[in-house]
Amino acid sequence: MKRVSVVERALEDIGWGSYQNTLFFNCCCGWLVATMWNTTVANVMAELSDITVYEHTILGISTSFGSAVGSIFFSALSDRYGRAYIFKKIIIVTTISALLLICSMNYVMVLIAVFFIGLGTGGDIICAPTMIIESVPPSKKGRIALMNMGYCLGPLLTQLVSILLTLYWDESIMERWRIMAIIIFIITLIVLVIRQFILESPIFLYGNRNTEFVSVMVGIAKENKRFSFAIRAPLLVSENDEEQYKVVPHLPFGNIFKSPYTRATIFLTISISLFNFCYNGILLFLPKFLQVDDMGERYMVLGIQQVSGICGLVVAMYMVDSKLGRRWTLALGFIVSGILLLIFMLSTNFQFVVLLGAAYYFAMLIGIAGKNLIGPESYGPQVRGAGLGFVYTVARVAAVISPAIAGYLMDISNNNHLLPLSVYAVAMILCGIAGAFLKDTKPILNKTT
């Protein structure tokens, strides 16, 4: 459990309103655009048939490396210059990179473009949850679980666009991957425009830039039509808050390995790395595991899984604020999904496999909701970006090596999917177990802070 600060108490007084709805939409779109670009880059790689296997591999590494660099680079900048400030700059990087991809005339230009797209999407995945967690009432943080819909809808919408282009687009006009990139670019451009209207995180400003802090708090209250709200004396930095909110006089990465963050850094890194290892491998090899060749059937399976995942997020929204808290929501979600994966690999009936796949996504998204709440909440404001940046950069490395390991395991087992699936199932269960060692961050709302 975690005591709320005086700033969070003030946000509780203002309540959830129009501003939080706008911010929620912005952050959800951030994850939506990030996952759409990740899926689009994979489609671009598949469409570039005139390049070698080695060049395909380098493209994949370039995207993943860009994402890892974006995670640690933008998270560090967000601790120094502000959440909203960096959040607005990230989408500009993604938009310009997308334009470069669309205009690419050769392999080198594509390689550079996908690196910078990865840079932007990696930053978005880190900064979006930090931004919203620091701007909403503590009692309503459970609603942030629904923001993970971006993870579900991104691949679903991108694959739908891909299928429609495959069926109806004439490639003599323009390459299919290029027109797909144009469509996602337009969506990114819209997100860029609407993101410019969000305010800076009040928790980031608190105790550091007090004039801006007052302006932001009044702005949020005005947007929510809480005209009676006023900045009062308790919103001065108190003795209890001084340590948590003081300006760190040097780069904060070293602080995440010191008390009180040591435990969080160790077990978040283990848990999220194991999750990324499992998730990325299954995402790439799922068509082989399902043995579905028909495009319509494949999209139907994907759709059922994502809808099931969204249902899981609705359940998670209540679980994270229940007695289970963030920690056990994460642990139970991932442990159950790992067990379902073990059952999944032993099934042969197609309908039963689809049903188990849906149940797996349901449980996994519950775990993801817990993960994306407990991660940012495990760190104080001045090291939050650094902590998440480190954890997700290490986790990204695990995601990169996952397909290679899956491919190797399938090769040595004569393309038998049981061996890699069993490895992923065990990894998912261990991911949940590691999460159980985290300290729960569910806020305690008392009359005093």
Coordinates of C-alpha atoms in Angstrom, one line a residue:
M1 CA 0.0 0.0 0.0
K2 CA 1.1 3.5 -0.7
R3 CA 0.2 6.8 1.1
V4 CA -0.9 9.6 -1.2
S5 CA 0.9 12.9 -1.4
V6 CA -0.7 16.3 -0.8
V7 CA -0.7 16.8 -4.6
E8 CA -2.6 13.6 -5.1
R9 CA -5.0 14.7 -2.4
A10 CA -5.6 17.9 -4.3
L11 CA -6.2 15.9 -7.5
E12 CA -8.7 13.8 -5.5
D13 CA -10.5 17.0 -4.5
I14 CA -10.7 18.1 -8.1
G15 CA -11.8 14.7 -9.2
W16 CA -11.9 12.9 -12.6
G17 CA -13.4 15.1 -15.3
S18 CA -13.1 16.5 -18.8
Y19 CA -9.3 17.0 -18.5
Q20 CA -8.6 13.5 -17.4
N21 CA -10.9 12.1 -20.2
T22 CA -8.9 14.2 -22.8
L23 CA -5.6 13.0 -21.2
F24 CA -6.7 9.4 -21.1
F25 CA -7.6 9.6 -24.8
N26 CA -4.2 11.1 -25.7
C27 CA -2.3 8.5 -23.8
C28 CA -4.4 5.6 -25.1
C29 CA -3.8 6.9 -28.7
G30 CA 0.0 7.0 -27.8
W31 CA 0.0 3.3 -27.2
L32 CA -2.4 2.7 -30.2
V33 CA 0.0 4.6 -32.6
A34 CA 3.0 2.8 -31.1
T35 CA 1.6 -0.6 -31.6
M36 CA 0.3 0.3 -35.0
W37 CA 3.8 1.4 -36.1
N38 CA 5.4 -1.7 -34.6
T39 CA 3.0 -3.9 -36.6
T40 CA 3.4 -1.7 -39.7
V41 CA 7.2 -2.0 -39.6
A42 CA 6.8 -5.8 -39.4
N43 CA 4.5 -5.7 -42.5
V44 CA 7.1 -3.4 -44.3
M45 CA 9.7 -6.0 -43.6
A46 CA 7.5 -8.8 -45.0
E47 CA 6.7 -6.8 -48.2
L48 CA 10.4 -6.0 -49.0
S49 CA 11.0 -9.2 -51.0
D50 CA 14.0 -7.8 -52.9
I51 CA 16.3 -7.7 -49.8
T52 CA 18.3 -10.6 -48.3
V53 CA 17.6 -12.5 -45.1
Y54 CA 20.5 -10.7 -43.5
E55 CA 19.0 -7.3 -44.4
H56 CA 15.6 -8.4 -43.0
T57 CA 17.3 -9.2 -39.8
I58 CA 19.1 -5.9 -39.6
L59 CA 15.8 -4.1 -40.2
G60 CA 14.3 -5.9 -37.2
I61 CA 17.3 -5.2 -35.0
S62 CA 17.2 -1.5 -36.1
T63 CA 13.6 -1.1 -34.9
S64 CA 14.1 -2.9 -31.6
F65 CA 17.3 -1.0 -31.0
G66 CA 15.5 2.3 -31.7
S67 CA 12.8 1.3 -29.2
A68 CA 15.3 0.4 -26.5
V69 CA 17.2 3.7 -27.0
G70 CA 13.9 5.7 -27.1
S71 CA 12.8 4.0 -23.8
I72 CA 15.9 5.0 -21.9
F73 CA 16.6 8.4 -23.6
F74 CA 13.1 9.9 -23.5
S75 CA 12.4 8.6 -20.0
A76 CA 15.6 10.3 -18.7
L77 CA 14.6 13.5 -20.4
S78 CA 11.1 13.4 -18.9
D79 CA 12.6 13.4 -15.4
R80 CA 14.7 16.5 -16.3
Y81 CA 12.4 18.6 -18.5
G82 CA 8.9 17.4 -17.8
R83 CA 6.5 14.7 -18.8
A84 CA 4.2 16.6 -21.1
Y85 CA 7.1 18.5 -22.7
I86 CA 8.8 15.3 -23.7
F87 CA 5.5 13.5 -24.5
K88 CA 4.7 16.2 -27.1
K89 CA 8.2 15.9 -28.6
I90 CA 8.1 12.1 -29.0
I91 CA 5.1 12.2 -31.3
I92 CA 7.0 14.7 -33.5
V93 CA 9.9 12.3 -33.8
T94 CA 7.5 9.5 -34.8
T95 CA 5.7 11.7 -37.4
I96 CA 8.9 12.9 -39.1
S97 CA 10.3 9.4 -39.1
A98 CA 7.1 8.1 -40.7
L99 CA 7.4 10.7 -43.4
L100 CA 10.9 9.5 -44.0
L101 CA 9.7 5.9 -44.3
I102 CA 7.0 6.9 -46.8
C103 CA 9.6 8.8 -49.0
S104 CA 12.3 6.1 -48.7
M105 CA 13.9 5.4 -52.0
N106 CA 16.4 2.7 -50.9
Y107 CA 17.2 0.2 -48.1
V108 CA 19.4 2.6 -46.1
M109 CA 16.6 5.2 -45.9
V110 CA 14.1 2.5 -44.7
L111 CA 16.7 1.3 -42.1
I112 CA 17.1 4.9 -40.8
A113 CA 13.4 5.5 -40.8
V114 CA 12.4 2.4 -38.8
F115 CA 15.2 3.1 -36.2
F116 CA 13.7 6.5 -35.5
I117 CA 10.1 5.2 -35.6
G118 CA 11.3 2.7 -32.9
L119 CA 12.9 5.6 -31.0
G120 CA 9.5 7.4 -30.9
T121 CA 7.3 4.4 -30.1
G122 CA 9.7 3.3 -27.4
G123 CA 9.4 6.7 -25.8
D124 CA 5.6 6.7 -26.1
I125 CA 5.2 3.4 -24.3
I126 CA 7.2 4.7 -21.3
C127 CA 6.0 8.3 -21.1
A128 CA 2.2 7.7 -21.6
P129 CA 1.6 5.8 -18.3
T130 CA 3.8 8.2 -16.4
M131 CA 2.0 11.2 -17.8
I132 CA -1.5 10.0 -16.8
I133 CA -0.6 8.4 -13.4
E134 CA 0.7 11.8 -12.3
S135 CA -2.5 13.7 -13.4
V136 CA -5.5 11.7 -12.1
P137 CA -7.1 11.3 -8.7
P138 CA -5.6 8.3 -6.8
S139 CA -9.0 6.6 -6.3
K140 CA -9.6 6.6 -10.1
K141 CA -6.2 5.2 -11.1
G142 CA -7.9 1.8 -11.7
R143 CA -9.5 3.3 -14.9
I144 CA -6.0 3.5 -16.4
A145 CA -6.3 -0.2 -16.9
L146 CA -8.6 0.5 -19.8
M147 CA -5.9 2.6 -21.5
N148 CA -4.2 -0.8 -22.4
M149 CA -6.9 -1.0 -25.1
G150 CA -4.4 0.7 -27.3
Y151 CA -2.3 -2.5 -27.2
C152 CA -5.3 -4.5 -28.3
L153 CA -6.7 -2.2 -31.0
G154 CA -3.3 -1.3 -32.6
P155 CA -2.5 -4.7 -34.1
L156 CA -6.2 -5.3 -34.9
L157 CA -6.6 -2.1 -36.9
T158 CA -3.3 -2.5 -38.6
Q159 CA -4.0 -6.0 -39.7
L160 CA -7.4 -5.0 -41.0
V161 CA -5.8 -2.3 -43.1
S162 CA -3.3 -4.8 -44.4
I163 CA -6.0 -7.3 -45.3
L164 CA -8.1 -4.6 -47.1
L165 CA -5.0 -3.4 -49.1
T166 CA -4.1 -7.0 -50.0
L167 CA -7.6 -7.6 -51.4
Y168 CA -8.3 -4.2 -53.1
W169 CA -5.2 -2.2 -53.6
D170 CA -3.4 -2.2 -57.0
E171 CA 0.3 -2.3 -56.4
S172 CA 1.0 -0.8 -59.8
I173 CA -0.1 2.5 -58.4
M174 CA 2.1 2.4 -55.3
E175 CA 3.6 -0.3 -53.1
R176 CA 1.2 -1.8 -50.6
W177 CA 3.5 -1.2 -47.6
R178 CA 4.0 2.5 -48.6
I179 CA 0.2 3.3 -48.8
M180 CA -0.2 1.5 -45.4
A181 CA 2.5 3.7 -43.9
I182 CA 0.7 6.8 -45.3
I183 CA -2.6 5.7 -43.6
I184 CA -0.8 5.2 -40.2
F185 CA 1.1 8.5 -40.8
I186 CA -2.2 10.4 -41.1
I187 CA -3.4 8.9 -37.8
T188 CA -0.1 9.8 -36.2
L189 CA -0.5 13.4 -37.5
I190 CA -3.9 13.7 -35.9
V191 CA -2.5 12.4 -32.5
L192 CA 0.3 15.0 -32.8
V193 CA -2.2 17.8 -33.1
I194 CA -4.5 16.8 -30.2
R195 CA -1.5 16.0 -27.9
Q196 CA -0.3 19.7 -28.0
F197 CA -3.2 20.7 -25.7
I198 CA -2.3 18.6 -22.6
L199 CA -0.9 20.3 -19.5
E200 CA 2.3 19.4 -17.6
S201 CA 2.2 16.8 -14.9
P202 CA 1.4 18.6 -11.6
I203 CA 3.4 16.0 -9.6
F204 CA 6.5 16.7 -11.7
L205 CA 6.1 20.5 -11.2
Y206 CA 5.5 20.2 -7.5
G207 CA 8.3 21.6 -5.4
N208 CA 10.4 22.4 -8.5
R209 CA 8.4 24.9 -10.6
N210 CA 5.8 26.2 -8.2
T211 CA 4.4 29.0 -10.4
E212 CA 3.7 26.5 -13.2
F213 CA 2.4 24.0 -10.7
V214 CA -0.3 26.5 -9.5
S215 CA -1.2 27.4 -13.1
V216 CA -1.6 23.7 -14.0
M217 CA -3.7 22.8 -11.0
V218 CA -6.0 25.7 -11.6
G219 CA -6.2 24.8 -15.2
I220 CA -7.2 21.2 -14.5
A221 CA -9.8 22.4 -12.0
K222 CA -11.2 24.9 -14.6
E223 CA -11.3 22.2 -17.3
N224 CA -13.2 19.9 -14.9
K225 CA -15.5 22.9 -13.9
R226 CA -14.4 22.8 -10.3
F227 CA -14.3 26.6 -10.0
S228 CA -14.4 26.4 -6.2
F229 CA -11.0 24.8 -6.1
A230 CA -8.2 26.9 -4.7
I231 CA -4.5 26.3 -3.9
R232 CA -4.2 26.1 -0.1
A233 CA -1.3 25.9 2.3
P234 CA -1.0 22.1 2.5
L235 CA 0.1 22.2 -1.2
L236 CA 3.4 23.6 0.0
V237 CA 6.2 21.0 0.1
S238 CA 5.8 19.4 3.6
E239 CA 8.5 17.6 5.6
N240 CA 7.0 14.3 4.6
D241 CA 7.1 15.1 0.9
E242 CA 10.5 16.8 0.8
E243 CA 12.5 13.6 0.3
Q244 CA 10.3 12.2 -2.4
Y245 CA 9.9 15.4 -4.4
K246 CA 13.3 17.1 -4.0
V247 CA 15.3 17.8 -7.2
V248 CA 17.9 15.1 -7.8
P249 CA 21.2 17.0 -8.3
H250 CA 22.7 14.5 -10.8
L251 CA 21.5 11.9 -13.4
P252 CA 19.0 9.7 -11.5
F253 CA 19.8 6.3 -13.0
G254 CA 22.0 5.3 -10.0
N255 CA 19.2 6.2 -7.6
I256 CA 17.0 3.4 -8.9
F257 CA 19.3 0.8 -7.5
K258 CA 19.3 2.4 -4.0
S259 CA 16.7 2.2 -1.2
P260 CA 13.8 2.4 -1.4
Y261 CA 13.8 1.4 -5.1
T262 CA 16.1 -1.6 -5.1
R263 CA 13.4 -4.2 -4.8
A264 CA 11.2 -2.6 -7.4
T265 CA 14.0 -2.3 -9.9
I266 CA 15.1 -6.0 -9.5
F267 CA 11.7 -7.6 -9.7
L268 CA 10.1 -5.3 -12.3
T269 CA 13.1 -6.0 -14.5
I270 CA 12.8 -9.7 -14.1
S271 CA 9.0 -9.8 -14.5
I272 CA 8.7 -7.4 -17.4
S273 CA 11.7 -9.0 -19.2
L274 CA 10.1 -12.4 -18.9
F275 CA 6.8 -11.0 -20.2
N276 CA 8.4 -9.4 -23.2
F277 CA 10.3 -12.5 -24.0
C278 CA 7.1 -14.6 -24.0
Y279 CA 4.8 -12.0 -25.6
N280 CA 7.1 -11.1 -28.5
G281 CA 7.8 -14.7 -29.4
I282 CA 4.2 -15.7 -29.3
L283 CA 3.2 -12.7 -31.3
L284 CA 5.6 -13.5 -34.2
F285 CA 5.0 -17.3 -34.2
L286 CA 1.2 -17.4 -33.4
P287 CA 0.2 -18.2 -37.1
K288 CA 2.6 -21.2 -37.0
F289 CA 1.3 -22.3 -33.7
L290 CA -2.3 -22.0 -34.8
Q291 CA -1.5 -23.5 -38.3
V292 CA -4.1 -21.1 -39.9
D293 CA -3.4 -20.2 -43.5
D294 CA -6.6 -18.6 -44.5
M295 CA -6.4 -14.8 -44.1
G296 CA -10.0 -14.4 -43.0
E297 CA -9.7 -17.1 -40.4
R298 CA -6.5 -15.6 -39.1
Y299 CA -8.1 -12.2 -38.7
M300 CA -11.1 -13.8 -37.0
V301 CA -8.8 -15.5 -34.5
L302 CA -6.9 -12.2 -33.9
G303 CA -10.2 -10.3 -33.4
I304 CA -11.5 -12.8 -30.9
Q305 CA -8.3 -12.7 -28.9
Q306 CA -8.2 -8.8 -28.8
V307 CA -11.9 -8.5 -27.8
S308 CA -11.3 -11.1 -25.1
G309 CA -8.3 -9.0 -24.0
I310 CA -10.4 -5.9 -23.8
C311 CA -12.9 -7.8 -21.5
G312 CA -9.9 -8.7 -19.4
L313 CA -9.0 -5.0 -19.0
V314 CA -12.5 -4.2 -17.8
V315 CA -12.1 -6.9 -15.1
A316 CA -8.6 -5.7 -14.3
M317 CA -10.0 -2.2 -13.7
Y318 CA -11.8 -3.5 -10.6
M319 CA -9.1 -5.9 -9.6
V320 CA -6.4 -3.3 -9.2
D321 CA -8.5 -1.4 -6.7
S322 CA -9.7 -4.4 -4.8
K323 CA -8.0 -6.3 -2.0
L324 CA -5.8 -8.0 -4.7
G325 CA -4.2 -4.6 -5.5
R326 CA -1.8 -4.1 -8.4
R327 CA 0.7 -6.8 -7.3
W328 CA -1.7 -9.8 -7.2
T329 CA -3.5 -8.5 -10.4
L330 CA -0.2 -8.8 -12.2
A331 CA 0.8 -12.1 -10.6
L332 CA -2.5 -13.9 -11.1
G333 CA -3.0 -12.6 -14.6
F334 CA 0.4 -13.8 -15.8
I335 CA 0.4 -17.1 -13.8
V336 CA -3.1 -18.1 -15.1
S337 CA -2.1 -17.1 -18.7
G338 CA 1.0 -19.3 -18.4
I339 CA -1.1 -22.2 -17.3
L340 CA -3.6 -21.7 -20.1
L341 CA -0.6 -21.6 -22.5
L342 CA 0.5 -25.0 -21.3
I343 CA -3.0 -26.4 -21.9
F344 CA -3.1 -24.6 -25.3
M345 CA -0.1 -26.4 -26.6
L346 CA -1.6 -29.8 -25.9
S347 CA -4.8 -29.0 -27.8
T348 CA -5.5 -30.2 -31.3
N349 CA -9.1 -29.2 -31.9
F350 CA -9.2 -25.9 -33.8
Q351 CA -12.3 -24.5 -31.9
F352 CA -10.8 -25.4 -28.6
V353 CA -7.5 -23.8 -29.5
V354 CA -9.4 -20.6 -30.4
L355 CA -11.3 -20.7 -27.1
L356 CA -8.1 -21.3 -25.1
G357 CA -6.3 -18.5 -27.1
A358 CA -9.1 -16.1 -26.1
A359 CA -8.9 -17.2 -22.4
Y360 CA -5.1 -16.7 -22.6
Y361 CA -5.4 -13.2 -23.9
F362 CA -8.1 -12.4 -21.2
A363 CA -5.8 -13.4 -18.4
M364 CA -2.7 -11.9 -20.0
L365 CA -4.3 -8.4 -20.4
I366 CA -5.3 -8.6 -16.7
G367 CA -1.6 -9.1 -16.0
I368 CA -0.6 -6.3 -18.4
A369 CA -3.0 -3.9 -16.6
G370 CA -1.4 -4.6 -13.3
K371 CA 2.1 -4.3 -14.8
N372 CA 1.5 -0.9 -16.4
L373 CA 0.1 0.5 -13.1
I374 CA 2.6 -1.0 -10.5
G375 CA 5.6 -0.1 -12.7
P376 CA 5.2 3.7 -12.7
E377 CA 3.8 3.8 -9.2
S378 CA 6.8 1.9 -7.8
Y379 CA 9.1 4.9 -8.3
G380 CA 9.1 8.5 -6.9
P381 CA 8.5 11.3 -9.3
Q382 CA 12.1 12.4 -9.7
V383 CA 13.3 8.9 -10.7
R384 CA 10.1 7.5 -12.3
G385 CA 11.2 8.0 -15.9
A386 CA 14.7 6.7 -15.2
G387 CA 13.3 3.6 -13.4
L388 CA 10.9 2.7 -16.2
G389 CA 13.5 3.5 -18.9
F390 CA 16.0 1.1 -17.4
V391 CA 13.4 -1.7 -16.8
Y392 CA 11.9 -1.5 -20.3
T393 CA 15.2 -1.2 -22.1
V394 CA 16.4 -4.5 -20.5
A395 CA 13.0 -6.0 -21.3
R396 CA 13.4 -4.9 -24.9
V397 CA 16.6 -6.9 -25.2
A398 CA 14.6 -10.0 -24.0
A399 CA 12.0 -9.3 -26.7
V400 CA 14.7 -9.1 -29.4
I401 CA 16.3 -12.5 -28.5
S402 CA 12.9 -14.2 -28.1
P403 CA 12.1 -14.9 -31.8
A404 CA 15.7 -16.2 -32.4
I405 CA 15.3 -18.7 -29.5
A406 CA 11.8 -19.8 -30.7
G407 CA 13.2 -20.3 -34.2
Y408 CA 16.1 -22.3 -32.9
L409 CA 13.8 -24.5 -30.7
M410 CA 11.5 -25.2 -33.6
D411 CA 14.5 -26.1 -35.8
I412 CA 15.9 -28.6 -33.3
S413 CA 12.4 -30.1 -32.8
N414 CA 11.6 -30.5 -36.5
N415 CA 9.2 -27.6 -36.5
N416 CA 7.3 -28.9 -33.5
H417 CA 5.7 -25.9 -31.7
L418 CA 5.5 -27.7 -28.3
L419 CA 9.0 -27.0 -27.2
P420 CA 9.0 -23.1 -27.7
L421 CA 5.4 -22.9 -26.4
S422 CA 6.4 -24.8 -23.2
V423 CA 9.4 -22.4 -22.8
Y424 CA 7.1 -19.4 -23.2
A425 CA 4.5 -20.8 -20.8
V426 CA 7.1 -21.4 -18.1
A427 CA 8.5 -17.8 -18.7
M428 CA 5.0 -16.4 -18.3
I429 CA 4.4 -18.2 -15.0
L430 CA 7.8 -17.1 -13.7
C431 CA 6.9 -13.5 -14.8
G432 CA 3.8 -13.7 -12.5
I433 CA 5.8 -15.2 -9.6
A434 CA 8.5 -12.4 -9.9
G435 CA 5.7 -9.8 -9.8
A436 CA 4.4 -11.3 -6.6
F437 CA 7.6 -10.1 -4.9
L438 CA 6.9 -6.5 -5.7
K439 CA 5.5 -4.1 -3.0
D440 CA 1.9 -3.2 -3.8
T441 CA 1.3 0.4 -4.8
K442 CA -2.5 0.7 -4.3
P443 CA -3.0 4.2 -2.8
I444 CA -4.3 4.6 0.8
L445 CA -6.8 7.5 1.0
N446 CA -7.0 8.7 4.6
K447 CA -8.1 12.0 5.9
T448 CA -4.5 13.0 6.5
T449 CA -1.5 12.6 4.1

